[in-house]
Amino acid sequence: MKIQIDKNGYYGESCLSSDRFGGAFIPEMMHENIKELQDNYMEIIEGPSFIKEYKSLLKDYVGRPSPLFYAESLSMHYETNIYLKREDLNHTGSHKINNTIGQILLAEKLGKKRIIAETGAGQHGVATATVCALKNMECVIYMGEEDVQRQASNVARIKMLGGKVIPVTSGNKTLKDATNEALRDWIFNPIDTHYIIGSVVGPHPYPDMVTRFQSVISEEMKLQLIEKTGKPNPGYILACIGGGSNAAGIFYHYLNDENVKLIAAEGGGKGVETNEHAATISKGKTGILHASKSLLMQTEDGQIIEPYSISAGLDYPGVGPLHAYLNKIKRASYISVTDQEALVAAFRLTQLEGIIPALESAHALALLEKLEFKPNDIVVINLSGRGDKDLNTYLKHVKDE
Ligand SMILES: *Cc1c(COP(=O)(O)O)cnc(C)c1O
């Protein structure tokens, strides 16, 4: 099976348009920006000088390879073998920096001087402002006004790093609206500006490009598993899914190994039977958002439904086209995990292993409760980020646990 985009950026070989996801549904005015990227990204990111600098920054600036940790107590608890891929140990605290490092180097090669990005919880904004400081580029971050209020400490970090935060007051004043505003900025600044999208979403080539930058996760993991278990392949890989970039990264080098089960956790919020969740794959329908065709949370007449999850990184109303496709062909499965289940999993990991996970990552950990493993199975969980940013939410629930 070949799971790659075609020349127009679609996943899926079928000529039936209902079976394909991705593409670039862009307004005429964005044509030049996107064409420049589409025509150049592969040649640049596969070039020797790019690879050399990318690998060197991942090693000495980000701190890669991220360790693969055998979680002994957790393994005993679930009577199987559980490894954690420690993306939480990366500089800035999550996998997002893998992508922003790749894109800032690409922007440099394209001769860009100014960077724009959208952010919801502020994690991608911080990762973007970080690489802009590193590379001395102008940095503008679009953030919904609602999120600016809720995520004050990340706003402060972005400012200290030299980024300018523009509060977005349109729509629901959250991530979706910030993304619209960033796309609009890009239309008016096509020559000097690069737009760093934070996940495997948006028009072609972003889903494929961001997947490639995040694929370093599974590239490292194959070697680490050989070292630790004698085999490159685990039985299961578990990850959480917002837009889908950390899951895409840890799945990538296993997509064709059909004996490896790929399972992702969606933000189930207060339950998929309520209207407050972010379970795009379980509950979404095909549509177009941010210039890409994928599954979306929408009403009967195509209005986007505002998603909800306890974890800010999971509440995007869409999902990357790769995941819509993997779901369609049943190569990966997508299970929703509620806020409450994620909280329980976060406290369990903290107590058993001394690791406080990001709330997003706790959704992946909660899958352990929903699946059955054998004593000889090898299960790898992508620990996409650390929990410092979520302490306030955790503290509110300490008494409950
Ligand atoms: C942003 C974020 C996510 C969700 O984004 P994906 O693109 O789905 O990976 C997950 N975990 C953490 C820690 C994040 O910061």
Tab-separated table of N, CA, C and O and ligand atoms in Angstrom, residues 87-88 92-96 121 123-124 198-201 210 214 240-248 311-315 319 323 357-362 382-386 389-390, ligand 1:
chain	number	residue	atom	x	y	z
A	87	GLU	N	8.549	13.144	23.574
A	87	GLU	CA	8.522	14.467	22.927
A	87	GLU	C	8.365	15.590	23.950
A	87	GLU	O	8.630	16.756	23.666
A	88	ASP	N	7.915	15.225	25.159
A	88	ASP	CA	7.778	16.231	26.225
A	88	ASP	C	9.126	16.810	26.634
A	88	ASP	O	9.176	17.883	27.231
A	92	THR	N	11.027	23.766	24.425
A	92	THR	CA	9.674	24.354	24.415
A	92	THR	C	8.573	23.351	24.785
A	92	THR	O	7.400	23.702	24.777
A	93	GLY	N	8.924	22.100	25.052
A	93	GLY	CA	7.991	21.210	25.737
A	93	GLY	C	7.046	20.354	24.930
A	93	GLY	O	6.167	19.713	25.508
A	94	SER	N	7.215	20.307	23.613
A	94	SER	CA	6.356	19.410	22.836
A	94	SER	C	6.976	19.125	21.476
A	94	SER	O	8.056	19.616	21.158
A	95	HIS	N	6.232	18.341	20.679
A	95	HIS	CA	6.694	18.005	19.326
A	95	HIS	C	6.629	19.198	18.375
A	95	HIS	O	7.182	19.146	17.289
A	96	LYS	N	5.925	20.277	18.744
A	96	LYS	CA	5.664	21.344	17.767
A	96	LYS	C	6.953	21.961	17.210
A	96	LYS	O	6.991	22.422	16.085
A	121	ALA	N	-3.920	27.435	21.817
A	121	ALA	CA	-3.476	27.457	23.212
A	121	ALA	C	-2.203	28.272	23.382
A	121	ALA	O	-1.813	28.623	24.480
A	123	GLN	N	0.811	27.148	22.212
A	123	GLN	CA	1.997	26.286	22.120
A	123	GLN	C	2.709	26.455	20.777
A	123	GLN	O	3.929	26.553	20.731
A	124	HIS	N	1.925	26.477	19.700
A	124	HIS	CA	2.540	26.660	18.388
A	124	HIS	C	3.069	28.089	18.239
A	124	HIS	O	4.106	28.307	17.605
A	198	GLY	N	0.698	25.150	12.048
A	198	GLY	CA	1.137	24.370	13.201
A	198	GLY	C	0.762	22.912	13.211
A	198	GLY	O	1.097	22.195	14.154
A	199	SER	N	0.046	22.422	12.201
A	199	SER	CA	-0.289	20.997	12.200
A	199	SER	C	-0.386	20.505	10.762
A	199	SER	O	-0.080	21.254	9.826
A	200	VAL	N	-0.851	19.247	10.582
A	200	VAL	CA	-0.898	18.660	9.238
A	200	VAL	C	-2.210	19.030	8.547
A	200	VAL	O	-2.906	18.182	7.996
A	201	VAL	N	-2.535	20.324	8.598
A	201	VAL	CA	-3.782	20.824	8.030
A	201	VAL	C	-3.467	21.949	7.036
A	201	VAL	O	-2.310	22.263	6.814
A	210	VAL	N	4.419	19.118	6.770
A	210	VAL	CA	4.485	19.032	8.229
A	210	VAL	C	4.625	17.569	8.671
A	210	VAL	O	5.358	17.263	9.612
A	214	GLN	N	7.609	16.087	11.042
A	214	GLN	CA	7.334	15.348	12.282
A	214	GLN	C	7.750	13.876	12.190
A	214	GLN	O	7.835	13.195	13.211
A	240	CYS	N	-2.321	11.059	20.482
A	240	CYS	CA	-3.527	11.890	20.532
A	240	CYS	C	-3.625	12.661	19.223
A	240	CYS	O	-2.651	12.777	18.482
A	241	ILE	N	-4.809	13.197	18.948
A	241	ILE	CA	-4.979	13.879	17.676
A	241	ILE	C	-5.823	15.150	17.785
A	241	ILE	O	-6.958	15.135	18.229
A	242	GLY	N	-5.158	16.274	17.445
A	242	GLY	CA	-5.865	17.543	17.328
A	242	GLY	C	-5.997	17.777	15.828
A	242	GLY	O	-6.909	17.280	15.175
A	243	GLY	N	-5.023	18.491	15.240
A	243	GLY	CA	-4.925	18.549	13.781
A	243	GLY	C	-4.323	17.251	13.246
A	243	GLY	O	-4.590	16.835	12.128
A	244	GLY	N	-3.477	16.632	14.075
A	244	GLY	CA	-2.944	15.324	13.712
A	244	GLY	C	-1.455	15.258	13.446
A	244	GLY	O	-0.975	14.270	12.892
A	245	SER	N	-0.669	16.266	13.870
A	245	SER	CA	0.741	16.246	13.476
A	245	SER	C	1.604	15.291	14.297
A	245	SER	O	2.473	14.615	13.748
A	246	ASN	N	1.363	15.198	15.611
A	246	ASN	CA	2.229	14.267	16.362
A	246	ASN	C	1.879	12.831	16.000
A	246	ASN	O	2.763	11.972	15.902
A	247	ALA	N	0.589	12.563	15.744
A	247	ALA	CA	0.190	11.217	15.326
A	247	ALA	C	0.783	10.899	13.951
A	247	ALA	O	1.339	9.811	13.734
A	248	ALA	N	0.717	11.859	13.019
A	248	ALA	CA	1.274	11.636	11.684
A	248	ALA	C	2.768	11.328	11.777
A	248	ALA	O	3.285	10.448	11.096
A	311	SER	N	-8.574	19.992	26.735
A	311	SER	CA	-7.215	20.316	26.332
A	311	SER	C	-7.249	21.197	25.093
A	311	SER	O	-7.807	20.832	24.060
A	312	ALA	N	-6.656	22.381	25.239
A	312	ALA	CA	-6.747	23.393	24.192
A	312	ALA	C	-6.124	22.931	22.878
A	312	ALA	O	-6.533	23.361	21.807
A	313	GLY	N	-5.147	22.026	22.951
A	313	GLY	CA	-4.470	21.579	21.730
A	313	GLY	C	-5.304	20.631	20.885
A	313	GLY	O	-4.958	20.329	19.756
A	314	LEU	N	-6.410	20.132	21.418
A	314	LEU	CA	-7.214	19.167	20.648
A	314	LEU	C	-8.473	19.769	20.055
A	314	LEU	O	-9.176	19.112	19.299
A	315	ASP	N	-8.779	21.037	20.396
A	315	ASP	CA	-10.087	21.522	19.945
A	315	ASP	C	-10.057	22.282	18.628
A	315	ASP	O	-10.442	23.426	18.521
A	319	VAL	N	-9.488	18.022	10.874
A	319	VAL	CA	-8.397	17.083	11.133
A	319	VAL	C	-7.621	16.953	9.832
A	319	VAL	O	-8.190	17.146	8.751
A	323	HIS	N	-5.312	11.756	8.058
A	323	HIS	CA	-6.067	10.958	9.033
A	323	HIS	C	-7.464	10.610	8.521
A	323	HIS	O	-7.959	9.512	8.760
A	357	PRO	N	2.142	14.596	32.207
A	357	PRO	CA	1.963	14.746	30.750
A	357	PRO	C	1.116	15.966	30.409
A	357	PRO	O	0.333	16.445	31.237
A	358	ALA	N	1.237	16.460	29.182
A	358	ALA	CA	0.286	17.460	28.680
A	358	ALA	C	-1.096	16.815	28.658
A	358	ALA	O	-1.226	15.603	28.474
A	359	LEU	N	-2.126	17.627	28.824
A	359	LEU	CA	-3.495	17.097	28.778
A	359	LEU	C	-3.788	16.409	27.444
A	359	LEU	O	-4.505	15.417	27.397
A	360	GLU	N	-3.211	16.949	26.367
A	360	GLU	CA	-3.401	16.320	25.053
A	360	GLU	C	-2.872	14.888	25.098
A	360	GLU	O	-3.565	13.931	24.757
A	361	SER	N	-1.618	14.762	25.555
A	361	SER	CA	-0.973	13.444	25.587
A	361	SER	C	-1.727	12.491	26.506
A	361	SER	O	-1.727	11.272	26.286
A	362	ALA	N	-2.355	13.032	27.549
A	362	ALA	CA	-3.107	12.186	28.485
A	362	ALA	C	-4.253	11.469	27.773
A	362	ALA	O	-4.661	10.380	28.175
A	382	ASN	N	3.008	8.033	22.120
A	382	ASN	CA	3.689	9.304	21.868
A	382	ASN	C	3.317	10.280	22.984
A	382	ASN	O	2.180	10.726	23.079
A	383	LEU	N	4.292	10.596	23.809
A	383	LEU	CA	4.053	11.580	24.872
A	383	LEU	C	4.349	12.941	24.249
A	383	LEU	O	5.465	13.446	24.333
A	384	SER	N	3.317	13.521	23.617
A	384	SER	CA	3.541	14.675	22.740
A	384	SER	C	4.027	15.928	23.464
A	384	SER	O	4.671	16.777	22.871
A	385	GLY	N	3.717	16.065	24.768
A	385	GLY	CA	4.172	17.274	25.455
A	385	GLY	C	4.104	17.145	26.960
A	385	GLY	O	3.521	16.203	27.503
A	386	ARG	N	4.718	18.113	27.633
A	386	ARG	CA	4.742	18.084	29.095
A	386	ARG	C	3.586	18.905	29.677
A	386	ARG	O	2.996	19.741	29.006
A	389	LYS	N	2.052	23.474	31.435
A	389	LYS	CA	1.052	24.439	30.979
A	389	LYS	C	-0.349	24.113	31.503
A	389	LYS	O	-1.241	24.954	31.467
A	390	ASP	N	-0.551	22.861	31.937
A	390	ASP	CA	-1.888	22.415	32.339
A	390	ASP	C	-2.062	22.317	33.849
A	390	ASP	O	-3.084	21.812	34.319
B	1	LIG	C1	-0.693	21.071	19.816
B	1	LIG	C2	-0.536	19.838	20.586
B	1	LIG	C3	-1.185	18.633	20.232
B	1	LIG	C4	-2.175	18.536	19.097
B	1	LIG	O1	-1.675	18.822	17.837
B	1	LIG	P1	-1.393	17.696	16.743
B	1	LIG	O2	-1.135	18.455	15.509
B	1	LIG	O3	-2.607	16.823	16.656
B	1	LIG	O4	-0.219	16.925	17.207
B	1	LIG	C5	-0.929	17.499	20.973
B	1	LIG	N1	-0.093	17.520	22.037
B	1	LIG	C6	0.527	18.652	22.419
B	1	LIG	C7	1.426	18.610	23.612
B	1	LIG	C8	0.338	19.845	21.727
B	1	LIG	O5	0.961	20.958	22.119
